[in-house]
Short mmCIF file of C-alpha atoms in Angstrom, two decimals:
data_model
loop_
_atom_site.label_atom_id
_atom_site.label_comp_id
_atom_site.label_asym_id
_atom_site.label_seq_id
_atom_site.Cartn_x
_atom_site.Cartn_y
_atom_site.Cartn_z
CA UNK A 392 -97.23 205.72 77.45
CA UNK A 393 -99.69 206.21 80.29
CA UNK A 394 -102.19 209.08 80.16
CA UNK A 395 -100.67 210.48 83.36
CA UNK A 396 -97.42 210.97 81.46
CA UNK A 397 -99.07 213.17 78.82
CA UNK A 398 -98.89 216.97 78.99
CA UNK A 399 -101.80 218.59 80.83
CA UNK A 400 -103.13 220.36 77.71
CA UNK A 401 -103.20 217.06 75.79
CA UNK A 402 -105.10 215.38 78.62
CA UNK A 403 -107.56 218.28 78.60
CA UNK A 404 -108.12 217.88 74.85
CA UNK A 405 -108.73 214.14 75.18
CA UNK A 406 -111.11 214.45 78.12
CA UNK A 407 -113.06 217.33 76.54
CA UNK A 408 -114.25 214.98 73.78
CA UNK A 409 -115.59 212.28 76.09
CA UNK A 410 -119.25 211.82 77.07
CA UNK A 411 -120.50 213.32 80.34
CA UNK A 412 -121.23 209.91 81.85
CA UNK A 413 -117.56 208.93 81.55
CA UNK A 414 -116.34 212.27 82.89
CA UNK A 415 -118.57 212.03 85.95
CA UNK A 416 -116.85 208.72 86.78
CA UNK A 417 -113.38 210.11 86.04
CA UNK A 418 -113.85 212.80 88.70
CA UNK A 419 -113.04 210.04 91.18
CA UNK A 420 -109.69 209.15 89.57
CA UNK A 421 -107.72 211.83 91.39
CA UNK A 422 -108.02 215.40 92.69
CA UNK A 423 -106.40 216.88 89.60
CA UNK A 424 -109.05 215.40 87.29
CA UNK A 425 -111.81 216.31 89.75
CA UNK A 426 -110.89 219.98 89.67
CA UNK A 427 -110.19 219.91 85.93
CA UNK A 428 -113.65 218.54 85.07
CA UNK A 429 -115.24 221.22 87.30
CA UNK A 430 -113.11 223.99 85.80
CA UNK A 431 -115.18 226.58 83.82
CA UNK A 432 -112.64 226.60 80.97
CA UNK A 433 -112.85 222.82 80.65
CA UNK A 434 -116.65 222.91 80.80
CA UNK A 435 -116.67 225.54 78.02
CA UNK A 436 -114.29 223.45 75.89
CA UNK A 437 -116.41 220.33 76.38
CA UNK A 438 -119.54 222.31 75.48
CA UNK A 439 -117.85 223.64 72.33
CA UNK A 440 -116.93 220.18 71.05
CA UNK A 441 -120.29 218.64 72.00
CA UNK A 442 -122.32 221.34 70.22
CA UNK A 443 -120.09 221.91 67.19
CA UNK A 444 -119.85 218.20 66.39
CA UNK A 445 -123.41 217.44 67.55
CA UNK A 446 -122.15 214.58 69.68
CA UNK A 447 -123.31 213.11 72.98
CA UNK A 448 -127.00 213.74 72.38
CA UNK A 449 -129.88 212.67 74.60
CA UNK A 450 -133.65 212.74 74.24
CA UNK A 451 -136.35 213.46 76.81
CA UNK A 452 -139.84 212.06 76.39
CA UNK A 453 -142.65 213.66 78.40
CA UNK A 454 -145.99 211.90 78.00
CA UNK A 455 -149.27 211.53 79.83
CA UNK A 456 -149.64 208.15 81.51
CA UNK A 457 -152.66 206.39 80.07
CA UNK A 458 -153.88 205.21 83.49
CA UNK A 459 -152.87 207.85 86.06
CA UNK A 460 -153.14 210.80 83.61
CA UNK A 461 -150.00 212.24 85.18
CA UNK A 462 -146.69 213.12 83.50
CA UNK A 463 -144.39 210.20 82.77
CA UNK A 464 -140.84 211.24 81.88
CA UNK A 465 -138.06 209.10 80.44
CA UNK A 466 -134.63 209.67 78.92
CA UNK A 467 -133.63 207.93 75.70
CA UNK A 468 -130.76 207.51 73.30
CA UNK A 469 -131.17 210.17 70.62
CA UNK A 470 -129.94 207.75 67.95
CA UNK A 471 -131.76 204.50 68.80
CA UNK A 472 -134.63 206.00 70.90
CA UNK A 473 -134.06 203.23 73.46
CA UNK A 474 -134.84 204.07 77.10
CA UNK A 475 -131.82 204.89 79.25
CA UNK A 476 -133.70 205.70 82.46
CA UNK A 477 -137.00 206.91 83.90
CA UNK A 478 -137.20 210.19 85.80
CA UNK A 479 -138.89 210.59 89.20
CA UNK A 480 -140.44 214.07 89.22
CA UNK A 481 -140.64 214.08 93.02
CA UNK A 482 -136.90 214.85 93.07
CA UNK A 483 -137.79 218.26 91.60
CA UNK A 484 -141.23 219.11 93.00
CA UNK A 485 -142.54 218.76 96.60
CA UNK A 486 -145.89 217.23 95.54
CA UNK A 487 -147.27 215.15 92.68
CA UNK A 488 -147.31 217.03 89.39
CA UNK A 489 -150.51 217.00 87.34
CA UNK A 490 -148.98 218.64 84.29
CA UNK A 491 -145.41 219.14 83.12
CA UNK A 492 -144.05 221.37 80.34
CA UNK A 493 -140.38 221.32 79.30
CA UNK A 494 -138.65 224.40 77.85
CA UNK A 495 -135.27 224.42 76.15
CA UNK A 496 -132.73 223.05 75.76
CA UNK A 497 -130.04 225.67 76.24
CA UNK A 498 -126.44 224.45 76.61
CA UNK A 499 -127.74 221.09 77.77
CA UNK A 500 -130.02 222.63 80.44
CA UNK A 501 -133.79 222.07 80.47
CA UNK A 502 -136.41 224.17 82.25
CA UNK A 503 -139.24 222.16 83.85
CA UNK A 504 -142.56 223.82 84.67
CA UNK A 505 -144.69 221.69 86.98
CA UNK A 506 -148.33 222.32 87.78
CA UNK A 507 -149.33 220.52 91.02
CA UNK A 508 -152.03 217.87 90.79
CA UNK A 509 -153.71 219.44 93.81
CA UNK A 510 -154.64 222.99 92.83
CA UNK A 511 -155.13 223.87 96.50
CA UNK A 512 -151.60 222.75 97.33
CA UNK A 513 -148.24 224.38 96.59
CA UNK A 514 -147.83 226.93 93.82
CA UNK A 515 -146.58 226.11 90.35
CA UNK A 516 -142.86 225.34 90.29
CA UNK A 517 -139.95 225.92 87.93
CA UNK A 518 -136.77 223.85 87.95
CA UNK A 519 -133.59 224.09 85.89
CA UNK A 520 -132.11 220.64 85.24
CA UNK A 521 -129.05 219.17 83.59
CA UNK A 522 -130.15 215.60 82.74
CA UNK A 523 -126.57 214.54 81.93
CA UNK A 524 -125.06 215.47 85.32
CA UNK A 525 -128.40 215.12 87.18
CA UNK A 526 -127.86 218.52 88.78
CA UNK A 527 -130.99 220.60 89.34
CA UNK A 528 -131.96 223.95 90.80
CA UNK A 529 -135.43 224.97 91.97
CA UNK A 530 -136.30 228.56 91.11
CA UNK A 531 -138.00 230.88 93.64
CA UNK A 532 -141.69 230.03 94.02
CA UNK A 533 -143.97 231.62 91.46
CA UNK A 534 -146.69 233.65 93.16
CA UNK A 535 -149.76 234.38 91.06
CA UNK A 536 -151.16 237.91 91.35
CA UNK A 537 -154.41 238.05 93.34
CA UNK A 538 -156.41 239.08 90.26
CA UNK A 539 -155.06 236.18 88.20
CA UNK A 540 -157.19 232.97 88.29
CA UNK A 541 -155.35 229.73 89.08
CA UNK A 542 -156.44 228.32 85.72
CA UNK A 543 -154.90 231.19 83.76
CA UNK A 544 -151.59 230.09 82.20
CA UNK A 545 -148.22 231.76 82.21
CA UNK A 546 -146.11 231.99 79.07
CA UNK A 547 -142.43 231.20 79.45
CA UNK A 548 -139.19 231.57 77.55
CA UNK A 549 -135.77 230.17 78.40
CA UNK A 550 -132.32 230.92 77.06
CA UNK A 551 -128.85 232.35 77.50
CA UNK A 552 -127.68 235.93 77.60
CA UNK A 553 -124.65 235.63 75.28
CA UNK A 554 -123.06 238.82 76.61
CA UNK A 555 -122.94 237.69 80.24
CA UNK A 556 -123.25 233.90 79.88
CA UNK A 557 -126.19 234.01 82.32
CA UNK A 558 -129.18 231.70 81.94
CA UNK A 559 -132.52 233.51 81.99
CA UNK A 560 -136.16 232.49 82.29
CA UNK A 561 -138.85 234.83 80.94
CA UNK A 562 -142.36 234.84 82.44
CA UNK A 563 -145.17 236.69 80.65
CA UNK A 564 -148.42 237.43 82.48
CA UNK A 565 -151.36 238.92 80.62
CA UNK A 566 -153.54 240.38 83.35
CA UNK A 567 -157.15 240.40 82.09
CA UNK A 568 -155.86 241.44 78.63
CA UNK A 569 -155.45 245.00 79.84
CA UNK A 570 -151.89 244.89 81.12
CA UNK A 571 -148.93 242.70 80.25
CA UNK A 572 -146.29 242.09 82.92
CA UNK A 573 -142.95 240.52 82.05
CA UNK A 574 -140.55 239.11 84.64
CA UNK A 575 -137.00 237.86 84.15
CA UNK A 576 -135.16 235.32 86.28
CA UNK A 577 -131.34 235.43 86.33
CA UNK A 578 -129.48 232.32 87.42
CA UNK A 579 -126.55 234.47 88.62
CA UNK A 580 -128.74 236.31 91.15
CA UNK A 581 -131.32 233.53 91.69
CA UNK A 582 -134.12 236.11 91.64
CA UNK A 583 -137.00 237.48 89.59
CA UNK A 584 -137.42 241.11 88.53
CA UNK A 585 -140.09 242.97 86.57
CA UNK A 586 -138.91 244.72 83.39
CA UNK A 587 -140.46 247.46 81.28
CA UNK A 588 -142.07 246.01 78.20
CA UNK A 589 -143.98 247.11 75.14
CA UNK A 590 -145.82 243.79 74.65
CA UNK A 591 -149.37 244.54 73.51
CA UNK A 592 -151.85 242.99 75.99
CA UNK A 593 -154.30 242.17 73.19
CA UNK A 594 -151.89 239.51 71.88
CA UNK A 595 -152.55 235.90 72.75
CA UNK A 596 -149.10 234.34 73.03
CA UNK A 597 -148.81 230.61 72.34
CA UNK A 598 -146.79 228.50 74.74
CA UNK A 599 -143.74 227.01 72.92
CA UNK A 600 -144.29 223.43 71.77
CA UNK A 601 -140.79 223.06 70.36
CA UNK A 602 -137.32 224.47 71.15
CA UNK A 603 -137.66 228.20 70.41
CA UNK A 604 -134.36 229.78 71.46
CA UNK A 605 -131.46 230.56 69.12
CA UNK A 606 -128.36 232.75 69.42
CA UNK A 607 -129.53 234.89 72.31
CA UNK A 608 -133.15 235.30 71.14
CA UNK A 609 -136.35 233.52 72.17
CA UNK A 610 -139.37 233.32 69.85
CA UNK A 611 -143.13 232.88 70.36
CA UNK A 612 -146.07 232.62 67.98
CA UNK A 613 -148.86 235.09 68.78
CA UNK A 614 -152.14 236.37 67.38
CA UNK A 615 -154.22 239.46 68.01
CA UNK A 616 -157.40 238.86 70.02
CA UNK A 617 -160.46 239.74 68.03
CA UNK A 618 -158.45 239.45 64.83
CA UNK A 619 -157.76 235.73 64.21
CA UNK A 620 -156.15 236.46 60.83
CA UNK A 621 -153.50 238.71 62.36
CA UNK A 622 -150.71 236.32 63.36
CA UNK A 623 -147.19 237.41 64.16
CA UNK A 624 -144.00 236.26 65.83
CA UNK A 625 -142.63 237.83 69.01
CA UNK A 626 -138.91 237.73 69.75
CA UNK A 627 -137.07 238.60 72.96
CA UNK A 628 -133.41 239.58 72.99
CA UNK A 629 -131.90 237.98 76.10
CA UNK A 630 -129.15 240.61 76.34
CA UNK A 631 -131.03 243.84 75.63
CA UNK A 632 -134.29 242.47 77.11
CA UNK A 633 -136.33 243.99 74.31
CA UNK A 634 -139.29 242.46 72.45
CA UNK A 635 -139.70 242.73 68.68
CA UNK A 636 -142.65 241.93 66.42
CA UNK A 637 -141.86 239.89 63.30
CA UNK A 638 -144.27 239.69 60.38
CA UNK A 639 -145.21 236.24 59.11
CA UNK A 640 -145.27 235.30 55.40
CA UNK A 641 -148.24 236.37 53.30
CA UNK A 642 -150.17 233.29 52.21
CA UNK A 643 -152.86 232.85 49.58
CA UNK A 644 -154.28 229.77 51.26
CA UNK A 645 -155.67 229.79 54.79
CA UNK A 646 -153.37 227.61 56.93
CA UNK A 647 -153.36 226.85 60.61
CA UNK A 648 -150.36 228.52 62.25
CA UNK A 649 -149.07 225.71 64.44
CA UNK A 650 -145.84 226.77 66.15
CA UNK A 651 -142.35 228.20 66.02
CA UNK A 652 -139.37 225.84 66.17
CA UNK A 653 -135.60 225.98 65.93
CA UNK A 654 -134.36 223.39 63.41
CA UNK A 655 -130.67 222.93 62.57
CA UNK A 656 -129.78 226.42 63.82
CA UNK A 657 -132.61 228.10 61.92
CA UNK A 658 -135.87 229.67 63.12
CA UNK A 659 -138.79 227.89 61.46
CA UNK A 660 -142.54 228.43 61.23
CA UNK A 661 -144.80 225.36 61.17
CA UNK A 662 -148.00 225.63 59.12
CA UNK A 663 -150.74 223.01 58.85
CA UNK A 664 -153.05 222.61 55.84
CA UNK A 665 -156.09 220.34 56.01
CA UNK A 666 -157.52 218.85 52.84
CA UNK A 667 -160.52 216.55 53.19
CA UNK A 668 -159.24 213.63 55.31
CA UNK A 669 -155.56 214.51 55.08
CA UNK A 670 -153.17 217.01 56.60
CA UNK A 671 -149.96 218.62 55.34
CA UNK A 672 -147.33 220.40 57.43
CA UNK A 673 -145.27 223.11 55.73
CA UNK A 674 -141.99 224.07 57.39
CA UNK A 675 -140.80 227.59 56.47
CA UNK A 676 -137.40 228.97 57.52
CA UNK A 677 -136.79 232.60 58.43
CA UNK A 678 -134.01 234.36 56.52
CA UNK A 679 -132.46 237.48 58.03
CA UNK A 680 -130.83 240.25 56.01
CA UNK A 681 -130.34 243.25 58.28
CA UNK A 682 -133.73 244.35 59.58
CA UNK A 683 -135.59 242.56 56.78
CA UNK A 684 -136.84 239.04 57.37
CA UNK A 685 -138.13 236.72 54.65
CA UNK A 686 -139.45 233.16 54.65
CA UNK A 687 -138.49 230.16 52.53
CA UNK A 688 -140.27 226.80 52.34
CA UNK A 689 -137.85 224.23 53.77
CA UNK A 690 -139.83 221.01 53.31
CA UNK A 691 -143.32 219.51 53.46
CA UNK A 692 -144.62 216.71 55.67
CA UNK A 693 -147.54 214.70 54.34
CA UNK A 694 -150.06 213.72 53.29
CA UNK A 695 -151.02 212.48 56.74
CA UNK A 696 -154.31 211.56 58.36
CA UNK A 697 -156.13 214.41 60.13
CA UNK A 698 -155.55 212.86 63.55
CA UNK A 699 -151.77 212.77 63.13
CA UNK A 700 -149.93 215.27 65.34
CA UNK A 701 -146.44 216.64 64.83
CA UNK A 702 -144.24 215.92 67.89
CA UNK A 703 -140.61 216.68 66.96
CA UNK A 704 -138.57 217.88 64.00
CA UNK A 705 -135.24 216.10 64.39
CA UNK A 706 -131.82 217.38 63.37
CA UNK A 707 -131.23 214.19 61.36
CA UNK A 708 -134.13 215.06 59.04
CA UNK A 709 -136.61 212.57 60.46
CA UNK A 710 -139.87 213.58 62.15
CA UNK A 711 -141.67 212.17 65.18
CA UNK A 712 -145.46 211.98 64.90
CA UNK A 713 -148.31 210.71 67.04
CA UNK A 714 -150.63 208.61 64.89
CA UNK A 715 -154.40 208.26 65.21
CA UNK A 716 -153.98 205.22 67.49
CA UNK A 717 -151.77 207.07 69.98
CA UNK A 718 -148.42 205.52 69.03
CA UNK A 719 -145.23 207.45 68.40
CA UNK A 720 -144.11 207.17 64.78
CA UNK A 721 -140.75 207.88 63.13
CA UNK A 722 -141.45 209.46 59.74
CA UNK A 723 -139.15 210.10 56.77
CA UNK A 724 -140.38 213.24 54.89
CA UNK A 725 -138.46 212.22 51.74
CA UNK A 726 -139.68 208.63 51.34
CA UNK A 727 -142.85 209.13 53.46
CA UNK A 728 -142.05 205.86 55.19
CA UNK A 729 -143.41 205.47 58.74
CA UNK A 730 -142.10 203.22 61.52
CA UNK A 731 -144.36 202.79 64.52
CA UNK A 732 -142.44 202.82 67.80
CA UNK A 733 -143.45 200.86 70.93
CA UNK A 734 -144.26 204.10 72.77
CA UNK A 735 -147.89 204.99 73.49
CA UNK A 736 -149.48 208.06 75.07
CA UNK A 737 -152.38 210.50 74.89
CA UNK A 738 -149.97 213.40 74.52
CA UNK A 739 -146.25 213.72 73.89
CA UNK A 740 -143.48 216.26 74.23
CA UNK A 741 -140.07 215.25 72.91
CA UNK A 742 -136.92 217.32 73.46
CA UNK A 743 -133.46 216.44 72.10
CA UNK A 744 -130.54 217.98 73.96
CA UNK A 745 -126.75 217.98 74.06
CA UNK A 746 -125.19 216.34 77.12
CA UNK A 747 -122.97 218.94 78.81
CA UNK A 748 -121.17 219.63 82.08
CA UNK A 749 -122.77 223.07 82.52
CA UNK A 750 -123.34 223.68 86.24
CA UNK A 751 -126.35 225.28 87.89
CA UNK A 752 -125.08 225.71 91.46
CA UNK A 753 -122.00 227.62 92.49
CA UNK A 754 -120.55 224.57 94.17
CA UNK A 755 -121.10 222.45 91.11
CA UNK A 756 -122.28 219.54 93.25
CA UNK A 757 -124.89 217.37 91.59
CA UNK A 758 -128.24 216.93 93.27
#
């Protein structure tokens, strides 16, 4: 029996389980498949299977080139870590980028924040990008307020409003630590708007180093200026657009609060403990019971050398580290075995994502 002889719903079920790369080719088979693969119901079904079964995964590696000192981005197999292709950032930004930060993923979409190499050139840029379909969308130019120095950083969040299905980008500006302004970008309207917020301007909010969005909420690690021992977590509800302060666990030892991360559908806090020439990372998971939130130690990474830096906590239980010599290392927290990878850099950002058909432009055409 040929596939064209199968009922339409059976064909839809078969196609919804295939990788994006295959589906992008199949759009050329006939008009019926072209419109099916672009259909929102089919895209939602494909997304459901890809996320629920954790299939069709990709990995983005953002590192600083050791010679040019500019961002060098590549896509890899999430399983083997082999390179699938290199990414030209000029397809997203009008000028050379001196610094790149990646936020997400959310439904297979990444948010790229590019700082131009020439500070006197164009303003900082934000781009939403689906690396599987290669579709991208540049957000409206970010204009810095006149009183905000060009060296002063923004803080961003990125996620989905589960009530409307709309992708949102959050931009937090702390103006001279006297006033905090929060802006929200909606993909559906392609515009920014200022919202009322109760964020305390004395908080120093850390930029996310790891995926920090889960189930309609984005999380940041923050501390109170002038009070280095007062650390907390800030959350932002993408639907209600309300911030909430979350207390961190009480600790007898004095750790270094490293970051917030989402690991296997749980919100985690990363703590670092230094002991003589070694370092330990403690990964604590947040448990929610109504309004009360508690923390449980999930696992420990170490002992490691002081110069070792945590790069990614993988869903398969392994950890990516940067060793003292600048090489990327695959580490097993259970056996403490380390495998040095042939990937070198002064700094790394690694993001694993699910390959999806989620569209960014109304037409659905890929850039």
